[in-house]
Tab-separated table of C-alpha atoms in Angstrom:
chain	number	residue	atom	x	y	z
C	19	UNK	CA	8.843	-75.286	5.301
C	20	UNK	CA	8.364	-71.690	4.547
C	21	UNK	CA	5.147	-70.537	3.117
C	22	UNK	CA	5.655	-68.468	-0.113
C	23	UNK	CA	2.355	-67.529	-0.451
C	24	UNK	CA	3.085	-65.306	3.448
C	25	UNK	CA	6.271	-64.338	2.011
C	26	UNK	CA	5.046	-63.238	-0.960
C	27	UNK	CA	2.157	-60.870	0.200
C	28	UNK	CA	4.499	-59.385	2.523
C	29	UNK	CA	6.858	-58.339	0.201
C	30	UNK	CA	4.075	-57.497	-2.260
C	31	UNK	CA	2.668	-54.769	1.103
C	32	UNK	CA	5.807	-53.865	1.787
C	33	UNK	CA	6.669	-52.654	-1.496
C	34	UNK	CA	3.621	-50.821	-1.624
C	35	UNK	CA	4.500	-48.878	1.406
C	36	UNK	CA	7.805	-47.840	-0.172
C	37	UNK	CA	5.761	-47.236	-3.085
C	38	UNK	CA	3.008	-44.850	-0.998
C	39	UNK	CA	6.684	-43.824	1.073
C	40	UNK	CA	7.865	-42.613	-2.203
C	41	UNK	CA	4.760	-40.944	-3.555
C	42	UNK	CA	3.785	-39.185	-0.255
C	43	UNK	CA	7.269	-37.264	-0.229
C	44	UNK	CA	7.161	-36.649	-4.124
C	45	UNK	CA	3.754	-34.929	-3.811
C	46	UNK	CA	5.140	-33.132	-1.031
C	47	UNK	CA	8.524	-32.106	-2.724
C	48	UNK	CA	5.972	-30.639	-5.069
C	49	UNK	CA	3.872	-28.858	-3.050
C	50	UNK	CA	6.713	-27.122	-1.464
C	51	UNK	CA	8.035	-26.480	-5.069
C	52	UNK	CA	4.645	-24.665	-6.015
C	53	UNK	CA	4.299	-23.262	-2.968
C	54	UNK	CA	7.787	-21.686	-3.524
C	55	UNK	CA	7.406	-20.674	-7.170
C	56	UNK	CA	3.989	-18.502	-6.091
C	57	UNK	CA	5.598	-16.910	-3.248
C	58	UNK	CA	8.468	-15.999	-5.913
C	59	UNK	CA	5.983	-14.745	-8.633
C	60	UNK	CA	3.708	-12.653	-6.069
C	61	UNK	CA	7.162	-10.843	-4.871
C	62	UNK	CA	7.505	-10.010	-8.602
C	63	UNK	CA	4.871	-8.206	-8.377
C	64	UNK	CA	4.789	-6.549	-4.993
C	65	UNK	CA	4.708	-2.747	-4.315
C	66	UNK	CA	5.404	-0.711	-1.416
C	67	UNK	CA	5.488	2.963	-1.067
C	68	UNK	CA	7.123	5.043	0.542
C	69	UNK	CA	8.265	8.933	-0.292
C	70	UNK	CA	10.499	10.098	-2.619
C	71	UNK	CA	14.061	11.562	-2.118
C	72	UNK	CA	14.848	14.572	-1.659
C	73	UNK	CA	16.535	14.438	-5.323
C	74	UNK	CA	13.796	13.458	-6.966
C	75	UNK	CA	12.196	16.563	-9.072
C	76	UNK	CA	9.128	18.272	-8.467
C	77	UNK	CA	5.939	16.846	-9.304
C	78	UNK	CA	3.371	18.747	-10.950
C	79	UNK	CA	0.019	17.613	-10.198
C	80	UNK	CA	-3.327	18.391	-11.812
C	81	UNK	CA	-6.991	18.120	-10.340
C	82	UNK	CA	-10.048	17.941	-12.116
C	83	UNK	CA	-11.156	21.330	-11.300
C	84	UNK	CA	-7.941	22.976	-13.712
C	85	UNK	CA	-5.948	23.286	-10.288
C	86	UNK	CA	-2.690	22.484	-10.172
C	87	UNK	CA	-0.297	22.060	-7.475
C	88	UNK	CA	4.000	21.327	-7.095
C	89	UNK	CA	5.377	18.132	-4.926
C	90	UNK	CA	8.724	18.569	-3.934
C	91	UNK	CA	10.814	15.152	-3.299
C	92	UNK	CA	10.665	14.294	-0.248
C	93	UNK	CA	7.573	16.326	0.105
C	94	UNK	CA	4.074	17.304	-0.885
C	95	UNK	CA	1.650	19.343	-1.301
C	96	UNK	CA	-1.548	21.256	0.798
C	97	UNK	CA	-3.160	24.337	-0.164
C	98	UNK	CA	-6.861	25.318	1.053
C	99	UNK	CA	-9.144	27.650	-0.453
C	100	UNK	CA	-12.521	28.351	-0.288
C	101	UNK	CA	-14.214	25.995	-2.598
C	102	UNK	CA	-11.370	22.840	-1.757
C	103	UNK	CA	-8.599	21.521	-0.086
C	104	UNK	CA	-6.212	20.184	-2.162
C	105	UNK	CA	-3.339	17.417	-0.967
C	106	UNK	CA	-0.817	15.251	-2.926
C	107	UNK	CA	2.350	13.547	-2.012
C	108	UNK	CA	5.606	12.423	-3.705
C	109	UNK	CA	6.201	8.715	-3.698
C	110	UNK	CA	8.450	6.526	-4.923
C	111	UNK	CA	7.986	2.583	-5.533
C	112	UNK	CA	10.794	0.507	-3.880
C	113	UNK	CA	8.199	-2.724	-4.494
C	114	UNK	CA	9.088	-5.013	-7.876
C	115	UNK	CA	5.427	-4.716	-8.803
C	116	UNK	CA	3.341	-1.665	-10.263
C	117	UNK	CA	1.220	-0.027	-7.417
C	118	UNK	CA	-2.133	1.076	-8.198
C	119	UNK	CA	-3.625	2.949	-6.044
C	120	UNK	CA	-7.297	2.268	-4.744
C	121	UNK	CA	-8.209	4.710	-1.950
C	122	UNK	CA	-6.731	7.437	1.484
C	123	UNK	CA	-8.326	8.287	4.886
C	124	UNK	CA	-7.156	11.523	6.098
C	125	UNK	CA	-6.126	12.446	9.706
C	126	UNK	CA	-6.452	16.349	10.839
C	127	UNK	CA	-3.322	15.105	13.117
C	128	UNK	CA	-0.570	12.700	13.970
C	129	UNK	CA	-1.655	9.243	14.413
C	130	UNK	CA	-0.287	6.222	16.296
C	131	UNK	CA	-2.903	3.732	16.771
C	132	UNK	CA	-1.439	0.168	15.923
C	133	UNK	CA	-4.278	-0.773	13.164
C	134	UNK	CA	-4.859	1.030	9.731
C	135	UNK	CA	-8.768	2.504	9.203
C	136	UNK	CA	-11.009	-0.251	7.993
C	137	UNK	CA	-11.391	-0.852	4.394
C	138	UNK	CA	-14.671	0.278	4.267
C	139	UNK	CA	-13.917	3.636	5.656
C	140	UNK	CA	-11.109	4.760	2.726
C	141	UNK	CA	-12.123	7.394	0.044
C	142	UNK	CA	-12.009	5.657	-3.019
C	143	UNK	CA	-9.495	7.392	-5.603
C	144	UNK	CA	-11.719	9.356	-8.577
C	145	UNK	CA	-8.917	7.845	-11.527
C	146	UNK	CA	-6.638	5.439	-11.595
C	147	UNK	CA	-3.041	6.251	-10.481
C	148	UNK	CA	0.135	3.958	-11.107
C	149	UNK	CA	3.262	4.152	-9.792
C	150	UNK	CA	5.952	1.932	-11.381
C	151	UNK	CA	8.522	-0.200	-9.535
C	152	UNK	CA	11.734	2.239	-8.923
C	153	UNK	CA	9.933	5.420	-10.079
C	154	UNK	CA	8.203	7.658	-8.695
C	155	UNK	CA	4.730	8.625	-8.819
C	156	UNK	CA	2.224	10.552	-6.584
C	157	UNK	CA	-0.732	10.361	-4.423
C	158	UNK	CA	-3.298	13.015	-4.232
C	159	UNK	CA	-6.939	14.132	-2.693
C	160	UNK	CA	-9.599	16.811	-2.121
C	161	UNK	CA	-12.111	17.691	0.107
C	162	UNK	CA	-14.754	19.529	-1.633
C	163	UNK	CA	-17.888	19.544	0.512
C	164	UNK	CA	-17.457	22.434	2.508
C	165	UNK	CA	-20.307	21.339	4.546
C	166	UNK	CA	-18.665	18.537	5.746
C	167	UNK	CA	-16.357	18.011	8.983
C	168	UNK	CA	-13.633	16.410	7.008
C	169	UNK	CA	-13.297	19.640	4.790
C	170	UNK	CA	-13.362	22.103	7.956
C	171	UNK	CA	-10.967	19.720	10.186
C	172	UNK	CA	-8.463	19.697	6.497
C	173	UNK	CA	-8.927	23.080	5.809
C	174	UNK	CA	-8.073	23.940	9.376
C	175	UNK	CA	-4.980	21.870	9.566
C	176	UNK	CA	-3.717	23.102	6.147
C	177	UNK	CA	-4.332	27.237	7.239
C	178	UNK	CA	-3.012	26.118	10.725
C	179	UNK	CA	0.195	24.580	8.792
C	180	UNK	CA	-0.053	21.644	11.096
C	181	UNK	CA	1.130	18.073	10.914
C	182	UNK	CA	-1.496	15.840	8.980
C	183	UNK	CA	-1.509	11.792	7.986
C	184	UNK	CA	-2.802	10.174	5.268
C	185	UNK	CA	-3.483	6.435	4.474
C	186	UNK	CA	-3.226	5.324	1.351
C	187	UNK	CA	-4.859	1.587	0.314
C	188	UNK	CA	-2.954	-0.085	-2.708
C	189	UNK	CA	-2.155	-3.486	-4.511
C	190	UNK	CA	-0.439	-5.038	-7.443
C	191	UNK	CA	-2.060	-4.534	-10.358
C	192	UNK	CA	-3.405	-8.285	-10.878
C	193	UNK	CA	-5.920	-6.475	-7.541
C	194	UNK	CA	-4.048	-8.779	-5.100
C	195	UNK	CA	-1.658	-7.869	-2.634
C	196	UNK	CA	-3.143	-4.797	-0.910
C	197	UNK	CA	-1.001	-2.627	1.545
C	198	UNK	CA	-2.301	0.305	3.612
C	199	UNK	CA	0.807	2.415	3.953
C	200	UNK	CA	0.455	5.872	6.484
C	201	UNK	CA	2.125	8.882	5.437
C	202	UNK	CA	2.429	11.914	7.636
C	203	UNK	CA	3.266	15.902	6.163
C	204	UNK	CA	4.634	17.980	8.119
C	205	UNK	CA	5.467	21.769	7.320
C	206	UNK	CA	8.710	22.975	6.575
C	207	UNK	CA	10.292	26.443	7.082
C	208	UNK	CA	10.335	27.307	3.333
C	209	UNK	CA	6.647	27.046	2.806
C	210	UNK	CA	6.625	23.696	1.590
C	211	UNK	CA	5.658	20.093	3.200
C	212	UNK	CA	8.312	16.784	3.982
C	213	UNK	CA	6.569	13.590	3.733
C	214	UNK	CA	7.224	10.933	6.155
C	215	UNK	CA	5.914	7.173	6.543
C	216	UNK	CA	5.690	5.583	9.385
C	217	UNK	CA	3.787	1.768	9.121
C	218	UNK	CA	3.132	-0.564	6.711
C	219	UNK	CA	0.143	-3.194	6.673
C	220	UNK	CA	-0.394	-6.349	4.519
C	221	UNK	CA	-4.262	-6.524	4.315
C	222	UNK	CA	-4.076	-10.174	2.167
C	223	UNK	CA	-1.420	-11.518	3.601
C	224	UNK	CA	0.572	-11.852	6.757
C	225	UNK	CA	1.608	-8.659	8.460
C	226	UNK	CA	5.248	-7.661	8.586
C	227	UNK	CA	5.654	-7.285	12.090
């Protein structure tokens, strides 16, 4: 004679393991949905930099001091006097986000060490700069103590016309999404400088390489 009551509260636990089956792939459907939907908003608003063409027009850039100075496309800028060295560069936002810029770290020379200069060690930017996606925009520094060793190895480089690199830190402009991009100038036979980049880093997420 077969016992119902068995019967019964086996096919009562076995539908609940369909049932917990069920909801264990739902909530995972889900997660994978969110999951994709945030990956899909953050790459609306990534940047990346990199330098403008060379038919992009000229730049003119101002400095706080009443100095200004002319970025080509393509190109930038580096001209040392006495009192500061002044540097800028001509970028151009290939991202789908705005790029705000936070902060460089120059190099008196070519660099090709595999990681960017720690966070802590970038000169923070004196105003905000933005750089819309598919325009272009600029970056752009001084050295001003003329005591220091970064003004003398700048100032040096620029009178030398020698090759230079600059990092510049930057994000989207929710504050996420930072990149440390390195830029190199180089002089050209005309007077002027070509800008070059040559690495990419993700600092809040995953590298691309």
């Amino acid at each position: 004679m077969a016992d119902w009551a068995t019967i019964s509260s086996l096919a009562t636990a076995g539908g609940t393991l369909v049932l917990a089956v069920s909801t264990f792939a739902a909530v995972r459907s889900s997660n994978r949905a969110a999951r994709a939907a945030e990956e899909s908003l953050l790459l609306g608003l990534r940047p990346l930099l990199v330098p403008s063409r060379l038919d992009d027009p000229p730049q003119k850039i101002g400095y706080a001091d009443g100095k200004w100075v002319h970025a080509a496309g393509a190109g930038g800028a580096a001209e040392a006097a006495d009192e500061a060295v002044y540097l800028a560069i001509s970028l151009r936002n290939v991202g789908s986000g705005i790029a705000v810029l936070h902060g460089w770290r120059f190099y008196s020379e070519w660099i090709r060490q595999d990681d960017h200069t720690p966070l802590e060690d970038f000169t923070r930017l004196t105003r905000d700069l933005y750089i819309a996606p598919g325009d272009i925009g600029f970056w752009q520094g001084t050295f001003r103590d003329r005591g220091s060793p970064e003004f003398a190895a700048a100032k040096a480089a620029v009178d030398a016309r020698e090759p230079f690199s600059v990092e510049v830190l930057y994000g989207d402009y929710q504050g996420g999404q930072r990149v440390v991009s390195r830029f190199g100038l180089s002089p050209r036979e005309d007077g002027g400088w070509l800008a070059s980049v040559a690495r990419h880093w993700n600092v809040d997420r995953a590298s691309p390489r």
